[in-house]
Coordinates of C-alpha atoms and ligand atoms in Angstrom, one line a residue:
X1 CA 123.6 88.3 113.7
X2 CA 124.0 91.5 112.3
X3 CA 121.8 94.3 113.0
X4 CA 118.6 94.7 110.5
X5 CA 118.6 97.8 108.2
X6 CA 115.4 99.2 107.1
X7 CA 114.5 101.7 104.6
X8 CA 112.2 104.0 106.1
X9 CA 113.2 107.3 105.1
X10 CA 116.1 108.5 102.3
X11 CA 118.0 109.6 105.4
X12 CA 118.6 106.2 106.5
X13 CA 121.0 106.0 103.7
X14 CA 124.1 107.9 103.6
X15 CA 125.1 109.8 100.8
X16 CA 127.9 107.6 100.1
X17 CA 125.7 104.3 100.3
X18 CA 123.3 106.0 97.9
X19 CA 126.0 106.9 95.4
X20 CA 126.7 102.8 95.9
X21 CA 123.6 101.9 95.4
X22 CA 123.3 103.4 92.1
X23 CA 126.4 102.5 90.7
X24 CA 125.5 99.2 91.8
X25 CA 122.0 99.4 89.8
X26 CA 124.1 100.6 86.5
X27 CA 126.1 97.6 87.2
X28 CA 123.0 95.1 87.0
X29 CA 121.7 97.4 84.2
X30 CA 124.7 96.3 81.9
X31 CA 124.8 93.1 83.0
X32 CA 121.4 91.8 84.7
X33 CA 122.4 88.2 83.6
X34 CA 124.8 88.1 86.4
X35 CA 123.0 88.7 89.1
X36 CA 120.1 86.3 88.4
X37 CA 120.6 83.6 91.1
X38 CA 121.8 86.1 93.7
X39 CA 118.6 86.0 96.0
X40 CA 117.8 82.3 94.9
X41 CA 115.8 80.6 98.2
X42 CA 114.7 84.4 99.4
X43 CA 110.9 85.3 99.5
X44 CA 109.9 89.0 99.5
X45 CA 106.5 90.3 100.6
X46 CA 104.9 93.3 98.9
X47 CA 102.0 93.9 101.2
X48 CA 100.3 96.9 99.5
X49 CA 97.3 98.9 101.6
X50 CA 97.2 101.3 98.8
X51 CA 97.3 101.1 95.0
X52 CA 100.3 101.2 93.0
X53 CA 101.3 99.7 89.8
X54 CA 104.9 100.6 89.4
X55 CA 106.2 100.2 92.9
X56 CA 104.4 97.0 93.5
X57 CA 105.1 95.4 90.4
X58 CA 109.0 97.1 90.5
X59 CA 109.7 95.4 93.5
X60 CA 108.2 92.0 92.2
X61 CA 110.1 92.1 88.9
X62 CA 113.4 92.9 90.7
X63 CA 112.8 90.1 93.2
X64 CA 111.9 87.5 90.3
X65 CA 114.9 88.7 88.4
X66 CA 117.2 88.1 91.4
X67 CA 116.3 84.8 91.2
X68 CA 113.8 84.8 94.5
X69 CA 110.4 84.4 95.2
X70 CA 107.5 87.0 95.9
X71 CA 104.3 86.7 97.7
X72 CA 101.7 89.6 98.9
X73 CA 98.6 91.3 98.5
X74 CA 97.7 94.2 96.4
X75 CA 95.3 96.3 98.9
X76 CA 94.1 96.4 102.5
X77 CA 90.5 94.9 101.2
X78 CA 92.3 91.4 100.6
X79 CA 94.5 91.1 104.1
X80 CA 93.3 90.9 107.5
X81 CA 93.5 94.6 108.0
X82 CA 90.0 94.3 106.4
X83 CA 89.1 92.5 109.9
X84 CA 90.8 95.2 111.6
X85 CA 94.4 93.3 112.5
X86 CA 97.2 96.2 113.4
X87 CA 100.0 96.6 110.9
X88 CA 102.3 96.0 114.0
X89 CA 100.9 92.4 114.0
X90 CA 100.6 92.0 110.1
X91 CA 104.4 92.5 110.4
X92 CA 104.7 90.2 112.5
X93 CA 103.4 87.3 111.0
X94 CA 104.8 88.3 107.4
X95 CA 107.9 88.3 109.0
X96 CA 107.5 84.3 109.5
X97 CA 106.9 83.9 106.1
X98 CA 109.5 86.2 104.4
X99 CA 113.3 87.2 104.2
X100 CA 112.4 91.1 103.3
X101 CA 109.1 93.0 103.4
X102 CA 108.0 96.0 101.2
X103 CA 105.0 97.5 101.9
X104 CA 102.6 100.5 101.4
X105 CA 100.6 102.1 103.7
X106 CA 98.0 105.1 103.6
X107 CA 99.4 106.1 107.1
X108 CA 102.1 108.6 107.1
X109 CA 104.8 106.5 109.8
X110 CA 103.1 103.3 109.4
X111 CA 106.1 101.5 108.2
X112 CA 108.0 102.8 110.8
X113 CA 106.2 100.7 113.2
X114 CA 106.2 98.3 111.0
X115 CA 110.1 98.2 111.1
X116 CA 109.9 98.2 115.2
X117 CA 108.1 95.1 114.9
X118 CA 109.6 93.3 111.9
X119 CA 111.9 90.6 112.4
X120 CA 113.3 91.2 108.7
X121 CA 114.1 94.2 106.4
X122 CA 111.0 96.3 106.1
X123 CA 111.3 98.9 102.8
X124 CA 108.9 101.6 102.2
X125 CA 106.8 101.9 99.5
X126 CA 105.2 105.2 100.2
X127 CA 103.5 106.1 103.8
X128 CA 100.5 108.6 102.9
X129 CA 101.8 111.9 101.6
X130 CA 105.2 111.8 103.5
X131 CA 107.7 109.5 102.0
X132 CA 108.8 107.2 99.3
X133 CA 112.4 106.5 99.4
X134 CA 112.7 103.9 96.8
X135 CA 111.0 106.2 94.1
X136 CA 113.5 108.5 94.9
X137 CA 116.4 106.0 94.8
X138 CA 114.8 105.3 91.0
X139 CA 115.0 109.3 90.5
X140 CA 118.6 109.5 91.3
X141 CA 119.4 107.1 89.4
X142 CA 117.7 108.2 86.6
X143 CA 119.0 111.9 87.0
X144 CA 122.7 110.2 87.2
X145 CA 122.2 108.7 83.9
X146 CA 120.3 111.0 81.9
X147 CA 122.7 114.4 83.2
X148 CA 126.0 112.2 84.3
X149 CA 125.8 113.7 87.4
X150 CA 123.8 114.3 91.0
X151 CA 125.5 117.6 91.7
X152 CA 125.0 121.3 90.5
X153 CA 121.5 121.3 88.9
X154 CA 118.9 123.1 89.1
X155 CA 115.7 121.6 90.2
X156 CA 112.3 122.2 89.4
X157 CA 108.9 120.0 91.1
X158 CA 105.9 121.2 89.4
X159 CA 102.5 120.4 90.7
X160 CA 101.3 119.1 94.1
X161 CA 103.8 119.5 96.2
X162 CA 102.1 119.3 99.5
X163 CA 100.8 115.8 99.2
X164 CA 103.5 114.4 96.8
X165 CA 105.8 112.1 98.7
X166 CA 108.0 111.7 95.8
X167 CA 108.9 115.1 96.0
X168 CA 109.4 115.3 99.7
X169 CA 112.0 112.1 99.5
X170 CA 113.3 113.6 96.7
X171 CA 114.0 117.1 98.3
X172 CA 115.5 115.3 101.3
X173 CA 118.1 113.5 99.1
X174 CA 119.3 116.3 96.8
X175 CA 119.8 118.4 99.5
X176 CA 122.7 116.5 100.7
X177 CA 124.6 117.0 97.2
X178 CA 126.4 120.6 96.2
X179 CA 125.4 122.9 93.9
X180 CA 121.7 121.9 93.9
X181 CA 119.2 124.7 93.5
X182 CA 115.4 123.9 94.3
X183 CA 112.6 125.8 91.8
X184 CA 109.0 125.3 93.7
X185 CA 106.1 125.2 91.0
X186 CA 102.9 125.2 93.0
X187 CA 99.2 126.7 93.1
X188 CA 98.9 128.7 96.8
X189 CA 96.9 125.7 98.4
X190 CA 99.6 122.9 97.2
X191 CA 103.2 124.3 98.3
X192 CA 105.7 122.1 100.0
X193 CA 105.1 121.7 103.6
X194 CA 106.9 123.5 106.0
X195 CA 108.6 120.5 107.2
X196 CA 110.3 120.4 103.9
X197 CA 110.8 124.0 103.5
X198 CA 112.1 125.3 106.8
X199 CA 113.6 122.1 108.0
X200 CA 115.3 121.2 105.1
X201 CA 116.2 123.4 102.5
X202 CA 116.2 127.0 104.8
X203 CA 118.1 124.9 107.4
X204 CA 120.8 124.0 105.1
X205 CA 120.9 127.7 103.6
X206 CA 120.1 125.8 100.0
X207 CA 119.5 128.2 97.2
X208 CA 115.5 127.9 96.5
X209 CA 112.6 130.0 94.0
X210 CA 109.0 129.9 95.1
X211 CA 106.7 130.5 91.9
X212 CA 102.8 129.8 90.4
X213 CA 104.8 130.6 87.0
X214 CA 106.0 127.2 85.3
X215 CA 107.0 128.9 82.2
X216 CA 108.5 131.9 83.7
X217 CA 111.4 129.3 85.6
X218 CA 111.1 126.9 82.7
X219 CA 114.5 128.3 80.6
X220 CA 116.4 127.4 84.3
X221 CA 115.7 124.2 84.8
X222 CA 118.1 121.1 84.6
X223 CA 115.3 118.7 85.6
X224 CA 112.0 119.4 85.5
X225 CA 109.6 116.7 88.2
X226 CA 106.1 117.3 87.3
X227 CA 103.9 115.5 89.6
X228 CA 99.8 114.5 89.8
X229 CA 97.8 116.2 92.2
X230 CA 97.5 113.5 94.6
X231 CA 93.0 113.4 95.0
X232 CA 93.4 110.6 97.8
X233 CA 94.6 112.9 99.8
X234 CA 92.1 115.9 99.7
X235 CA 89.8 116.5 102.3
X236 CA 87.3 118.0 99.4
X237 CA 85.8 116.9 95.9
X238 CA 85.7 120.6 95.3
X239 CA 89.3 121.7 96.1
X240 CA 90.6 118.8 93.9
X241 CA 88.7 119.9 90.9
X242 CA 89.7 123.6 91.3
X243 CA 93.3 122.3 91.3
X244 CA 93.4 119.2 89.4
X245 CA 94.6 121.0 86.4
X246 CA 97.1 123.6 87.6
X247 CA 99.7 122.9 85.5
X248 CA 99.3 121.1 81.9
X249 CA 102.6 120.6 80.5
X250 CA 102.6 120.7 76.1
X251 CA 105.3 120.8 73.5
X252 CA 104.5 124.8 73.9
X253 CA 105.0 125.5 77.1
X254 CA 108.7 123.3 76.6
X255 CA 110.2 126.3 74.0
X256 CA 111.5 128.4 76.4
X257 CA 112.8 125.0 78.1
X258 CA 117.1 124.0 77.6
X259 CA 117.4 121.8 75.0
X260 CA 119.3 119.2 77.2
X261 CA 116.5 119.7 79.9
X262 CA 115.4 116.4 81.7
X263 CA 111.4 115.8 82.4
X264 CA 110.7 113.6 85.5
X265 CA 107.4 112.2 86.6
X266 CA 107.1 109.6 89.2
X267 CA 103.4 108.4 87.3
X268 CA 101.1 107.8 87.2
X269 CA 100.2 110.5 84.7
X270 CA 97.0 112.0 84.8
X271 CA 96.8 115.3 82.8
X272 CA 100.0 116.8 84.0
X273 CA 101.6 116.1 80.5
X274 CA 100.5 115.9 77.7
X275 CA 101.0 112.8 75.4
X276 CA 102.4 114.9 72.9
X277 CA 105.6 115.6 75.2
X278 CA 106.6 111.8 75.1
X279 CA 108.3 111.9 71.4
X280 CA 110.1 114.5 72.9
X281 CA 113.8 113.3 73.8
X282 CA 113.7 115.3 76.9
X283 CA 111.0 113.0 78.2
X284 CA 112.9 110.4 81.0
X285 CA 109.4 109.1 82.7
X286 CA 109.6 106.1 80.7
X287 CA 113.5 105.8 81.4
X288 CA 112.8 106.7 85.2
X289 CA 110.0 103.1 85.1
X290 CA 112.8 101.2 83.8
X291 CA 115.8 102.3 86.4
X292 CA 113.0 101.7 89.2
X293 CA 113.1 97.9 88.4
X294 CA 117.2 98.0 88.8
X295 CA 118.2 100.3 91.5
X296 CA 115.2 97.9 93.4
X297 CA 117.3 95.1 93.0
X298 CA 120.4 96.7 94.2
X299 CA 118.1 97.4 97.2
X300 CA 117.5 94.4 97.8
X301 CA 120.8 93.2 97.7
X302 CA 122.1 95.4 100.3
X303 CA 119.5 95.2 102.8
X304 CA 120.1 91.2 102.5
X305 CA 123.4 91.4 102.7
X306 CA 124.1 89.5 99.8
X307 CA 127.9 89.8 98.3
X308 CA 127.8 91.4 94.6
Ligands
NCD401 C1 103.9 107.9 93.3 C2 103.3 107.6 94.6 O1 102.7 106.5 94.8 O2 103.6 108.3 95.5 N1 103.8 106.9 92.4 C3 104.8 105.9 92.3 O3 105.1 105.3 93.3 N2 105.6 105.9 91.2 C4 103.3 109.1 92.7 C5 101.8 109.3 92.7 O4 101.0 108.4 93.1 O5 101.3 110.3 92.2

């Protein structure tokens, strides 16, 4: 049997299998007919400890439209984890049931222990505020379609970039690509943490901007990823009202912006944009939803090892 391959962290994947993976997911985005019995007989388990809408229901949908079959639950509340059963033995016992496993977990690393235990593919859907590779798998692919390209850009993440995983994931995979230059849009208390910072883009010597000034660096940017200030996460009521509204972005603050400019959002949205931006054709969010369904099934494909 061949060995298992997880999906953990966006490092797992090399740079070449991501660049698969998305042409792949363009593929079944042209022609989503032909892949509709390719997982017939698989089950997949989405066993969501935390809320989510998109992942949850992206993971589903691509399952269903591989032809396979999902089953789950949709928070901790409604699982034995509610009786106090360990995530290593959840695993466990899903793995009986199932042919691949996504889950999320509030615990940064839980699905790495997960993945020691699991007796199948084990994806993850976002662990606390550390990772999310499949969100950034949808971002890629998004960015590849909407600019033609994953290389030389320049990158701005607006918002809470201390607790957003997305951005942390995302970080970690453009890294690896040339010519990318990182734009840091944060209030003082929600910066990127140093594990992203120092260990990843000072250690690779990648061009970066720190700034409180969203439309000072606005004329710049390529892509601009504007994220919610995660409130799960704070230790405070307080802190999170102080900061909730940091950075508002309207049809104003977009004039300086370059016309071809691409606007990212993992969503859920909660005042970061304004509903007035999403006529605007620089808006991908929308787009971004719909590539998250595809490049999942292309996931899915390769971690089952199932032939295109
Ligand atoms: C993100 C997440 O869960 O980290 N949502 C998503 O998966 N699309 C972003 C967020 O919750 O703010």
């Amino acid at each position: 049997m061949s060995e298992i391959r997880h999906l953990i962290d966006i490092l797992d994947l090399s740079v070449e299998e991501i660049d698969a993976l998305i042409a792949l997911g363009e593929r079944i985005m042209d022609d989503p007919a032909a892949y509709a019995d390719k997982c017939r007989g698989k089950i997949m388990a989405t066993l969501f400890f935390e809320p989510s809408t998109r992942t949850r229901l992206s993971f589903e949908s691509a399952m269903l439209s591989l032809g396979g079959s999902v089953l789950g639950f949709s928070a901790a509340a409604n699982s034995s984890a509610a009786k106090g059963e360990s995530v290593a033995d959840t695993i466990r016992t899903v793995s009986a049931y199932s042919d691949i496993i996504a889950m999320r977990h509030p615990k940064e690393g839980a699905p790495l222990v997960a993945a020691a235990k699991a007796t199948v593919p084990v994806i993850n859907g976002g662990d606390g505020g550390h990772n999310h590779p499949t969100q950034t798998l949808t971002d890629l692919l998004t960015i590849q379609r909407r600019k033609g390209r994953l290389h030389d850009l320049t990158v701005g993440f607006c918002g809470d970039l201390k607790f957003g995983r997305t951005v942390h994931s995302l970080i970690n995979a453009l890294a690896r690509y040339q010519g990318i230059k990182f734009v840091l849009i944060a209030p003082e208390e929600l910066k990127v943490p140093s594990y992203v910072k120092k260990d990843v883009i000072q250690k690779n010597g990648l061009p970066y901007e720190q700034t409180t000034d969203l439309e000072a660096v606005m004329p710049e940017l390529d892509i601009l990823y504007m994220t919610r200030v995660q409130r799960e996460r704070f230790f405070n009521e307080e802190d999170y009202l102080r900061l909730k509204d940091s950075y508002i972005l309207t049809p104003d603050k977009l004039r300086g912006a370059k016309s071809d400019m691409t606007i990212l959002h993992p969503l859920p949205r909660v005042n970061e944009i304004s509903t007035a931006v999403d006529d605007d054709p620089r808006a991908g969010y929308f787009e971004q939803v719909r590539c998250g369904r595809f490049i999942r099934m292309a996931l899915i494909l390769k971690l089952l090892n199932i032939a295109e």
